[in-house]
mmCIF file of C-alpha atoms and ligand atoms in Angstrom:
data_model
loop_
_atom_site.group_PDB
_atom_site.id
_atom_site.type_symbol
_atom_site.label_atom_id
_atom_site.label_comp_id
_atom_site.label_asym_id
_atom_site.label_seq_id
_atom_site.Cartn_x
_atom_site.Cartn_y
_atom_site.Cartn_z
ATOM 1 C CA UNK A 1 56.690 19.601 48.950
ATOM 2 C CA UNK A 2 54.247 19.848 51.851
ATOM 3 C CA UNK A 3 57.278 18.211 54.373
ATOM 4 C CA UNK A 4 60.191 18.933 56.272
ATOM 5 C CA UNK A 5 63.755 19.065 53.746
ATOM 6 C CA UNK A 6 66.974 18.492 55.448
ATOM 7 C CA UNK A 7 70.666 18.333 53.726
ATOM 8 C CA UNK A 8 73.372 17.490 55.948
ATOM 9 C CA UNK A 9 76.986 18.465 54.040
ATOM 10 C CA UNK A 10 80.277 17.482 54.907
ATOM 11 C CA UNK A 11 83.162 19.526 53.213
ATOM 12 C CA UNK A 12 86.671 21.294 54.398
ATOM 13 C CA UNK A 13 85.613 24.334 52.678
ATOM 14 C CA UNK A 14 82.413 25.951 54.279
ATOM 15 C CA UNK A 15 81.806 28.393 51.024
ATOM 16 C CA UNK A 16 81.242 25.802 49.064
ATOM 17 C CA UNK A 17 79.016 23.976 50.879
ATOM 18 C CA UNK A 18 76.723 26.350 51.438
ATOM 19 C CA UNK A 19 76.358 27.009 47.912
ATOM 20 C CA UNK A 20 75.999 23.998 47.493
ATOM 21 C CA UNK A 21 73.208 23.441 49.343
ATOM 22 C CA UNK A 22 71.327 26.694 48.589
ATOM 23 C CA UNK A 23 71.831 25.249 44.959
ATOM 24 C CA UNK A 24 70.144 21.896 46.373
ATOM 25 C CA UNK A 25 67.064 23.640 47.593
ATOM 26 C CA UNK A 26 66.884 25.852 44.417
ATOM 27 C CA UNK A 27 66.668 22.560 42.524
ATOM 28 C CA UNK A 28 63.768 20.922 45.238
ATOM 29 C CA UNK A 29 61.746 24.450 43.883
ATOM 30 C CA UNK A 30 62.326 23.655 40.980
ATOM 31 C CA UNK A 31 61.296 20.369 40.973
ATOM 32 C CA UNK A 32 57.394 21.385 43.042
ATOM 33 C CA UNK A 33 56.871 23.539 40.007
ATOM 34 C CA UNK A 34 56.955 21.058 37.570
ATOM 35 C CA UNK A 35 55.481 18.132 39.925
ATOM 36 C CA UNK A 36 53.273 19.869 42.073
ATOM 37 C CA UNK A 37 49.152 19.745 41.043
ATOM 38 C CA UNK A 38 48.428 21.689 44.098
ATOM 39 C CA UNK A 39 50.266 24.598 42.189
ATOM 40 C CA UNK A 40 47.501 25.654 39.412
ATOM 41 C CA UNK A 41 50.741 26.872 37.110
ATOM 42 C CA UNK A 42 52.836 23.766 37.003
ATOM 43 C CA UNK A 43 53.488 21.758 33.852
ATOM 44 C CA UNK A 44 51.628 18.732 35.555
ATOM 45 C CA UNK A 45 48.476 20.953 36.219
ATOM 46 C CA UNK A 46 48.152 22.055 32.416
ATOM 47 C CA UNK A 47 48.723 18.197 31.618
ATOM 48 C CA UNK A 48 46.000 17.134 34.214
ATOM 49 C CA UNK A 49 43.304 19.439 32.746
ATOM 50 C CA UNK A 50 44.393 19.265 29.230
ATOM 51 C CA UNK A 51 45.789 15.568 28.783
ATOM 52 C CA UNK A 52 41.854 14.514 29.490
ATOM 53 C CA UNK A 53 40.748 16.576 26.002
ATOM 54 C CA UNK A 54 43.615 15.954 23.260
ATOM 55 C CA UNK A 55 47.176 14.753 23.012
ATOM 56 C CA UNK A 56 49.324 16.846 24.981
ATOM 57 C CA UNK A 57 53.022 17.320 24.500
ATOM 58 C CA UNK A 58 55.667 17.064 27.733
ATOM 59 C CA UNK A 59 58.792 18.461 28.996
ATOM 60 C CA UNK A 60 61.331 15.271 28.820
ATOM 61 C CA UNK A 61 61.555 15.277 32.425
ATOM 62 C CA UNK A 62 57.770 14.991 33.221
ATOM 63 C CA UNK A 63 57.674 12.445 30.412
ATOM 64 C CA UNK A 64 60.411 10.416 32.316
ATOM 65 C CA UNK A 65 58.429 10.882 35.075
ATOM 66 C CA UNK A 66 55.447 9.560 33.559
ATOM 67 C CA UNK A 67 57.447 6.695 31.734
ATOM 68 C CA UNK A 68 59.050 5.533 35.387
ATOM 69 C CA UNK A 69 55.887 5.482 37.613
ATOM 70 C CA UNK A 70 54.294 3.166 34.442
ATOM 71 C CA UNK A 71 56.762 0.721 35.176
ATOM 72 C CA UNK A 72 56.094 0.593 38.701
ATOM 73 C CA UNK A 73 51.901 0.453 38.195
ATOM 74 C CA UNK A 74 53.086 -2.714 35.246
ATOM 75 C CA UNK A 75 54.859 -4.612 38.395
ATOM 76 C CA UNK A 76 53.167 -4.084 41.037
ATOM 77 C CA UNK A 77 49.995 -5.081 38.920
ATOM 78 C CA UNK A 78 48.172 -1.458 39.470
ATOM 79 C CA UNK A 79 49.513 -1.111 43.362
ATOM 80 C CA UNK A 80 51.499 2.052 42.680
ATOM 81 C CA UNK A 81 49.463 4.383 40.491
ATOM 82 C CA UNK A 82 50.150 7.612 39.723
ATOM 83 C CA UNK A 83 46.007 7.854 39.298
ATOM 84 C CA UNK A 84 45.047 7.420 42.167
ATOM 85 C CA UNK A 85 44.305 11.467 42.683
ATOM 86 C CA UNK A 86 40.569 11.424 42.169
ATOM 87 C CA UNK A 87 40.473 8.546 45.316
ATOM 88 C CA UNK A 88 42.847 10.417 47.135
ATOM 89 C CA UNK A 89 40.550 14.064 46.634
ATOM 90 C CA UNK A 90 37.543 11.752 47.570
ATOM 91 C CA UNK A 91 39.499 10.641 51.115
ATOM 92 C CA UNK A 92 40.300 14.340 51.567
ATOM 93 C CA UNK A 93 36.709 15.651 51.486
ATOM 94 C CA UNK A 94 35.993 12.684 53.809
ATOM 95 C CA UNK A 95 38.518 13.565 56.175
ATOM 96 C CA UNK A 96 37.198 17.234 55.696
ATOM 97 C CA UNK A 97 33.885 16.330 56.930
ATOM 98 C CA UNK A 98 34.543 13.674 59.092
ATOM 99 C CA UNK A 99 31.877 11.131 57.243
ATOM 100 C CA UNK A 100 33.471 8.038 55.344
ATOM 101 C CA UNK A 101 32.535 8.071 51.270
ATOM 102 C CA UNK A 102 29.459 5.807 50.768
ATOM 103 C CA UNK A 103 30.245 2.937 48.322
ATOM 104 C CA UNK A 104 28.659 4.512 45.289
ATOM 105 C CA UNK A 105 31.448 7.824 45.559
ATOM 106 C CA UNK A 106 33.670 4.807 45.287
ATOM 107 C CA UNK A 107 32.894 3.063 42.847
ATOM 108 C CA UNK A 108 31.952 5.867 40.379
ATOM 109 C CA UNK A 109 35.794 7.676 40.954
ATOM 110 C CA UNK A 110 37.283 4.094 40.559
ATOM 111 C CA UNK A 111 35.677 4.054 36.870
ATOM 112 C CA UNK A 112 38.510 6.738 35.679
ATOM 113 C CA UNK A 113 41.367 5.626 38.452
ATOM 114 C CA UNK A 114 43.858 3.484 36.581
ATOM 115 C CA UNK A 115 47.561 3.487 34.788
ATOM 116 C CA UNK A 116 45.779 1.805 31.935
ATOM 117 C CA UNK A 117 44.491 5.434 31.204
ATOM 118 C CA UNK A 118 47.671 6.973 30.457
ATOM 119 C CA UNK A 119 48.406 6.564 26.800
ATOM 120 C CA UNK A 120 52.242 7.721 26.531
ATOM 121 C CA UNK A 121 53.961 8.383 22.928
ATOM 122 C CA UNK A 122 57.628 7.999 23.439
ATOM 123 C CA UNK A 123 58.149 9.666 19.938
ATOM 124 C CA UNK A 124 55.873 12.563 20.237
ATOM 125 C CA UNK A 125 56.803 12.885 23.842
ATOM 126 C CA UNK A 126 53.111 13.246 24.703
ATOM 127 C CA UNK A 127 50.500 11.875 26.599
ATOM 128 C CA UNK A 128 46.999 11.425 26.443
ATOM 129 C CA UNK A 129 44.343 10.445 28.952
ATOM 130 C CA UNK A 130 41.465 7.799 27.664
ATOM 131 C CA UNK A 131 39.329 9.182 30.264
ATOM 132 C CA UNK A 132 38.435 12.573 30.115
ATOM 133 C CA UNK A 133 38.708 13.123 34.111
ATOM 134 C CA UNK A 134 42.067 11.067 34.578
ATOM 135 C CA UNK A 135 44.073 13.057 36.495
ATOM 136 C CA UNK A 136 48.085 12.631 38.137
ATOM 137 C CA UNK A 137 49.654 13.076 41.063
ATOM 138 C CA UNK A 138 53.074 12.242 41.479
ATOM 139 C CA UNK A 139 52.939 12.428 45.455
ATOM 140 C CA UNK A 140 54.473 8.575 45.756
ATOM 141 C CA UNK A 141 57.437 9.639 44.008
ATOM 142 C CA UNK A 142 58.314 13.359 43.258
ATOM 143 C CA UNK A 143 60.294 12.772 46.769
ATOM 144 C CA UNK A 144 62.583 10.092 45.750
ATOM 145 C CA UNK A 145 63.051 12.089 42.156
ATOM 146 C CA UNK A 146 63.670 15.176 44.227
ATOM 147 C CA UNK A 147 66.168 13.465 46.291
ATOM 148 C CA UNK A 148 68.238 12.088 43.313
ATOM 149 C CA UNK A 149 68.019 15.316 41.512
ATOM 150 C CA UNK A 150 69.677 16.395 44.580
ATOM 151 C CA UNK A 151 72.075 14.022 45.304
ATOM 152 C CA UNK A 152 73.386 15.349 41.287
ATOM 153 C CA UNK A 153 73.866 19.139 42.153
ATOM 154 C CA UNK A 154 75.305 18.823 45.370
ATOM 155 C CA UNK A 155 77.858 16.384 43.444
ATOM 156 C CA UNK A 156 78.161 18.909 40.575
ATOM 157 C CA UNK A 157 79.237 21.381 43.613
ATOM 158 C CA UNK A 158 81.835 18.860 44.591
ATOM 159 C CA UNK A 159 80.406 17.231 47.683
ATOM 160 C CA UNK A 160 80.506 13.825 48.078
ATOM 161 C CA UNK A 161 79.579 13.466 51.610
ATOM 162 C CA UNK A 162 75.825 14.166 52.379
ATOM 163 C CA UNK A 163 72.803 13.362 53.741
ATOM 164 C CA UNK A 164 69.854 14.376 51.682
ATOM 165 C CA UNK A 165 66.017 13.644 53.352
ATOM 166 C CA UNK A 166 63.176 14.827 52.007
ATOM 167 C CA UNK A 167 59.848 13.479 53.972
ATOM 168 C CA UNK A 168 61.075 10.447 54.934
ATOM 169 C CA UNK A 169 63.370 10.025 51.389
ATOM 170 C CA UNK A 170 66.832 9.777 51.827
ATOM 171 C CA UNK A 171 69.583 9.344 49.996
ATOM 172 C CA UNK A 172 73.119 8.921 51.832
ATOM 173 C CA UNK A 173 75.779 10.207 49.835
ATOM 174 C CA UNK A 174 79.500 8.876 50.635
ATOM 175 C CA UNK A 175 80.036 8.915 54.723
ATOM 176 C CA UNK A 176 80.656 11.070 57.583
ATOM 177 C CA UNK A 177 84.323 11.866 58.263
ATOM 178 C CA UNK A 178 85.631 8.883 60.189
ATOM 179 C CA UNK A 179 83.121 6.701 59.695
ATOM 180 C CA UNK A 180 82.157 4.358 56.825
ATOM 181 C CA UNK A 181 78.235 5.141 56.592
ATOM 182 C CA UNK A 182 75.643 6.989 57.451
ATOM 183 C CA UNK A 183 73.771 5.283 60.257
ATOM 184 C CA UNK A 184 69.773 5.804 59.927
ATOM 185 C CA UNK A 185 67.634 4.920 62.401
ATOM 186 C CA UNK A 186 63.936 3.177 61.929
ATOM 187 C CA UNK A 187 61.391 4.065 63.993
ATOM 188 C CA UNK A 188 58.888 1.978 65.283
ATOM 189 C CA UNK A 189 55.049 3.311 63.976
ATOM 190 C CA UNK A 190 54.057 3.682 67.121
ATOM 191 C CA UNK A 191 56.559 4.839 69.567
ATOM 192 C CA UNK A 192 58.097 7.334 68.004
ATOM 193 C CA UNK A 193 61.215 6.982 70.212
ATOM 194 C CA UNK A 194 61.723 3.392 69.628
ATOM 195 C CA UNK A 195 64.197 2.980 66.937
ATOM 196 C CA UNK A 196 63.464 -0.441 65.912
ATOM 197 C CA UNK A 197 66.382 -1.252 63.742
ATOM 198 C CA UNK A 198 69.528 0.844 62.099
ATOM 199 C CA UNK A 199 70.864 1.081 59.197
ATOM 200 C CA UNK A 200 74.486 1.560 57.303
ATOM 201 C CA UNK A 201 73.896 3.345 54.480
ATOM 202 C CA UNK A 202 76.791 4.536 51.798
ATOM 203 C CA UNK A 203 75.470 5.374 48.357
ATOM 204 C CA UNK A 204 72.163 4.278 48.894
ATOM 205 C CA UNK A 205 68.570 5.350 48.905
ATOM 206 C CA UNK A 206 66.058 4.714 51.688
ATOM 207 C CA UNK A 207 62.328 5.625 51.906
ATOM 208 C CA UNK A 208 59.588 4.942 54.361
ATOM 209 C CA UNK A 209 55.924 4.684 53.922
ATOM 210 C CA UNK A 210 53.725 4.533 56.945
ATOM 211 C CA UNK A 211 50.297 5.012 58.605
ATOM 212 C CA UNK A 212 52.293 7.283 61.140
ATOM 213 C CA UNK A 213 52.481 10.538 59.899
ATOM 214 C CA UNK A 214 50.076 11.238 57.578
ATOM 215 C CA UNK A 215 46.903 9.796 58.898
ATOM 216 C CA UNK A 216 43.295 10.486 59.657
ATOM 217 C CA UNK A 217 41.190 8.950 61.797
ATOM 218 C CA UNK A 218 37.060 8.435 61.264
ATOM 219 C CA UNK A 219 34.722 6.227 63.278
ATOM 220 C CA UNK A 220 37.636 5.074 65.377
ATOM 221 C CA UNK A 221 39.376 3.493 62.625
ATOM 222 C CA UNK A 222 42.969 5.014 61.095
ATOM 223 C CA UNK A 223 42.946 5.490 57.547
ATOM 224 C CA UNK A 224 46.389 6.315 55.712
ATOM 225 C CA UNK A 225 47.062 8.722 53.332
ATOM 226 C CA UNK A 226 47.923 5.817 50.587
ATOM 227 C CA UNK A 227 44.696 4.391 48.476
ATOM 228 C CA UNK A 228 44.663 0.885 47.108
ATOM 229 C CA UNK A 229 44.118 1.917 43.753
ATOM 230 C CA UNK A 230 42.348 -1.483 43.184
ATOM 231 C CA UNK A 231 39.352 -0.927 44.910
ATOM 232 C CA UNK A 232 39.685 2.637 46.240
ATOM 233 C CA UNK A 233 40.070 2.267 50.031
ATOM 234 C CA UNK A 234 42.894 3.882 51.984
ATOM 235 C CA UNK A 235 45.823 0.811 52.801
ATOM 236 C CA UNK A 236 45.562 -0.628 56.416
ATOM 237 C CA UNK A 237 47.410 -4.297 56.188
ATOM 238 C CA UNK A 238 50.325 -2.682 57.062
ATOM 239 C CA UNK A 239 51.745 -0.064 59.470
ATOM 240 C CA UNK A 240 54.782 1.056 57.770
ATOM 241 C CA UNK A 241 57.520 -0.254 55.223
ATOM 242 C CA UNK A 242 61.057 0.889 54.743
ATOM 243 C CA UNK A 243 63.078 0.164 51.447
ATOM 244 C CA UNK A 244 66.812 0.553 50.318
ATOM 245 C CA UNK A 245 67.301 0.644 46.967
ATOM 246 C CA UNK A 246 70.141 2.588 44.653
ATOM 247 C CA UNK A 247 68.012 5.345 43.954
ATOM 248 C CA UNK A 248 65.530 7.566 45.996
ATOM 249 C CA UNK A 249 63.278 7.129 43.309
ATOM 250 C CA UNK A 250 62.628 3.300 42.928
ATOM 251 C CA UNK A 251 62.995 3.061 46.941
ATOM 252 C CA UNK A 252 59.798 5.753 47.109
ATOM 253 C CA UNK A 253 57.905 4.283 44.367
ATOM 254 C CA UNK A 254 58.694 1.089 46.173
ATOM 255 C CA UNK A 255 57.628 1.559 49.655
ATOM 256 C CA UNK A 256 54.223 3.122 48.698
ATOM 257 C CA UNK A 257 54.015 -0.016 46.463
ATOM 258 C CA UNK A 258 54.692 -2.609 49.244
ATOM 259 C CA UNK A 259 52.040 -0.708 51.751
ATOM 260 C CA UNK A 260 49.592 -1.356 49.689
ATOM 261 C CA UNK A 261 50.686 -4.476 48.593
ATOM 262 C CA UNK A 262 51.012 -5.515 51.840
ATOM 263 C CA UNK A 263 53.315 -8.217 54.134
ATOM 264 C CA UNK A 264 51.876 -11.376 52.660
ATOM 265 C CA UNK A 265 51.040 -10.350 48.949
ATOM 266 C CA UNK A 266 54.751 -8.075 48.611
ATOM 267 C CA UNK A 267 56.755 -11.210 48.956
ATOM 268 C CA UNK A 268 57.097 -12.185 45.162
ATOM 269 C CA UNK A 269 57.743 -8.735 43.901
ATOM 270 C CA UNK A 270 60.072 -8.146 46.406
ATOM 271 C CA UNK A 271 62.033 -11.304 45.936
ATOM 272 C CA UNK A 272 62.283 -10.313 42.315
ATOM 273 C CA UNK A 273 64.760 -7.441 43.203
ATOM 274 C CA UNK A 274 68.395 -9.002 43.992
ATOM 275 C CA UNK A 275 69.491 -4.822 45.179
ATOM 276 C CA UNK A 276 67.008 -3.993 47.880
ATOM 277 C CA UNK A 277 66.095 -4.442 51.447
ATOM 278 C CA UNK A 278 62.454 -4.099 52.689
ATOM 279 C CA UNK A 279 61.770 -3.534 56.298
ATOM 280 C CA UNK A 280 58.150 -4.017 57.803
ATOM 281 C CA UNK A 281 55.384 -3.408 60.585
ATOM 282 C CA UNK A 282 53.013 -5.310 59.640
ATOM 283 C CA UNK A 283 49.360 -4.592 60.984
ATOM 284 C CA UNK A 284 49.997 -6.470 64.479
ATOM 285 C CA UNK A 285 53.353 -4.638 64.550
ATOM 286 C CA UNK A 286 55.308 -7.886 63.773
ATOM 287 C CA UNK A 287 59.006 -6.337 62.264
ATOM 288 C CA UNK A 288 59.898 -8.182 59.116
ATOM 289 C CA UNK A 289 62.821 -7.813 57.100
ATOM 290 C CA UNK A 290 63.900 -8.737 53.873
ATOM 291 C CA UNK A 291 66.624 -10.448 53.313
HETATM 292 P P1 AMP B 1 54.274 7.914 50.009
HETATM 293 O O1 AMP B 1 54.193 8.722 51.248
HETATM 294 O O2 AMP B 1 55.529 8.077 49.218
HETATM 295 O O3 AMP B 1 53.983 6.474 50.228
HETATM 296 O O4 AMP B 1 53.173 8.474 48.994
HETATM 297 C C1 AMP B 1 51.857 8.722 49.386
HETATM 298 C C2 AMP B 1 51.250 9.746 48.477
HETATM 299 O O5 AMP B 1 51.150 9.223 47.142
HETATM 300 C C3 AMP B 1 49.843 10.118 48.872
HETATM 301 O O6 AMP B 1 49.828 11.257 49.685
HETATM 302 C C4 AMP B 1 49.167 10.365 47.533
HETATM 303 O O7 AMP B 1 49.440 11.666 47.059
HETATM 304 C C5 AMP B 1 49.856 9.400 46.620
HETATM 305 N N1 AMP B 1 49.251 8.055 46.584
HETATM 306 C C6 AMP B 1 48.268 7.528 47.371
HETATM 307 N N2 AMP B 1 48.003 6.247 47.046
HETATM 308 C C7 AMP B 1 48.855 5.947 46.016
HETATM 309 C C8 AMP B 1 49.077 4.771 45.238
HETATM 310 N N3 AMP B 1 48.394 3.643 45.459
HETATM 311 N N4 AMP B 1 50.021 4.827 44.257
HETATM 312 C C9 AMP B 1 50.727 5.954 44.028
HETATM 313 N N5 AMP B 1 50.577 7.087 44.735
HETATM 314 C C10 AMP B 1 49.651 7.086 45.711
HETATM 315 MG MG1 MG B 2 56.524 6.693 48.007
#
């Protein structure tokens, strides 16, 4: 997955903890070989050159995938989109080189970016592209799917106290002996040292999405790693945004959402959740936190 995995296991018998665990990571492969476009034999690279040309039929989990990342394009109006890879190729050439894309690169990869593309047939379990060079890339959620999938074998191993954190995505499963959550610290984008603010978490998902770690810098100016799929330029309202949610998924999905959303514009999504917490820096490093 391109980023540090770490599982942290609590259990009275050590056998079966490493098992579990070595099961864990045997799931996260898993997982990068269905996910992964990077990886020319995964299911999601035969859907990204074929999906373009003719209907094309998917395993149930990609199509959940698919299905779950649609939901979050429909309400974040287009923020999250699991299109954006053709922008996100364009800022990697440009980060190659060192030269920002001139407008007209833009505008021309924008003409094929969009969820509005994906044409998904619940029935058929298939999916077709409306533009021939759509193409997907699940990097603002594989994570949190990863982490859930993983939350579910180390439970079907019998552990129920964990920490699972894959890139930032974490799910906290139970507690540590003793103590009645995990505490998890966040990190100011900036000083690295700083933790900012911490947090109890029992049964809960976190995920952070931030300028910090994956970043480039051209003509003096930081560009992140997240696009605005809107009008193809990499996100720089804010610095970095945290959410909790129930599952690793919909807290990833989330957070990349928010960044690009931004502090001002995330408010009314946000409040429509009653069963998260959002925690932000915005672009003048203000910390704002939700509720
Ligand atoms: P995250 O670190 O979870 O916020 O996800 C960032 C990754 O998701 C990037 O490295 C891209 O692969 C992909 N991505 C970039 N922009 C978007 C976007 N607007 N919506 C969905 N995925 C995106
Ligand atoms: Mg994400």
């Amino acid at each position: 997955m391109d980023t540090l995995v770490e599982i942290s296991v609590y259990s009275a018998d050590r056998p079966k903890a490493l098992e579990a665990v070595k099961q864990a990571f045997l799931e996260i492969e898993r997982i990068e070989k269905i996910f992964s476009r990077f990886d020319k034999d995964s299911e999601i690279s035969r859907v990204n050159t074929l999906a373009g040309i003719k209907e094309t039929k998917l395993s149930s989990e990609l199509f959940g995938l698919i299905k779950d990342s649609l939901y979050y394009s429909q309400i974040s109006e287009g923020a999250f989109d699991i299109t954006a890879a053709p922008l996100v190729d364009v800022w990697a050439i440009a980060r190659r080189d060192g030269v920002v894309p001139d407008s007209k690169t833009i505008e021309s990869t924008l003409e094929y970016v969009g969820y509005k593309n994906i044409k998904l047939d619940g029935e058929r379990s298939s999916v077709h592209f409306l533009d021939k060079r759509t193409r997907l890339d699940f990097g603002g959620i594989a994570k949190g799917y990863a982490v859930d999938r993983t939350k579910e074998t180390l439970l079907s191993h019998g552990i129920k106290n964990a920490l699972i954190n894959i890139g930032g995505n974490i799910f906290a499963l139970g507690s540590p002996p003793g103590r009645k959550a995990w505490r998890i610290g966040i990190q100011h984008p900036r000083y690295k040292n700083k933790i900012i603010f911490k947090l109890n978490l029992k049964n809960r998902a976190a995920a952070t999405s931030g300028d910090y770690e994956r970043f480039f810098t051209l003509d003096k100016k930081r560009f992140s790693h997240i696009i605005n799929p809107l009008d193809g330029w990499p996100v720089q309202d804010v610095m970095s945004v945290t959410v909790v949610a129930a599952t690793a998924e919909a807290a990833d999905a989330l957070s990349t959402a928010f960044f690009v959303t931004g502090a001002e514009n995330s408010q009314t999504l946000i409040r429509s959740f009653d069963d998260i917490e959002v925690f932000m820096f915005d672009k003048e490093s203000r910390f704002i936190k939700y509720p």
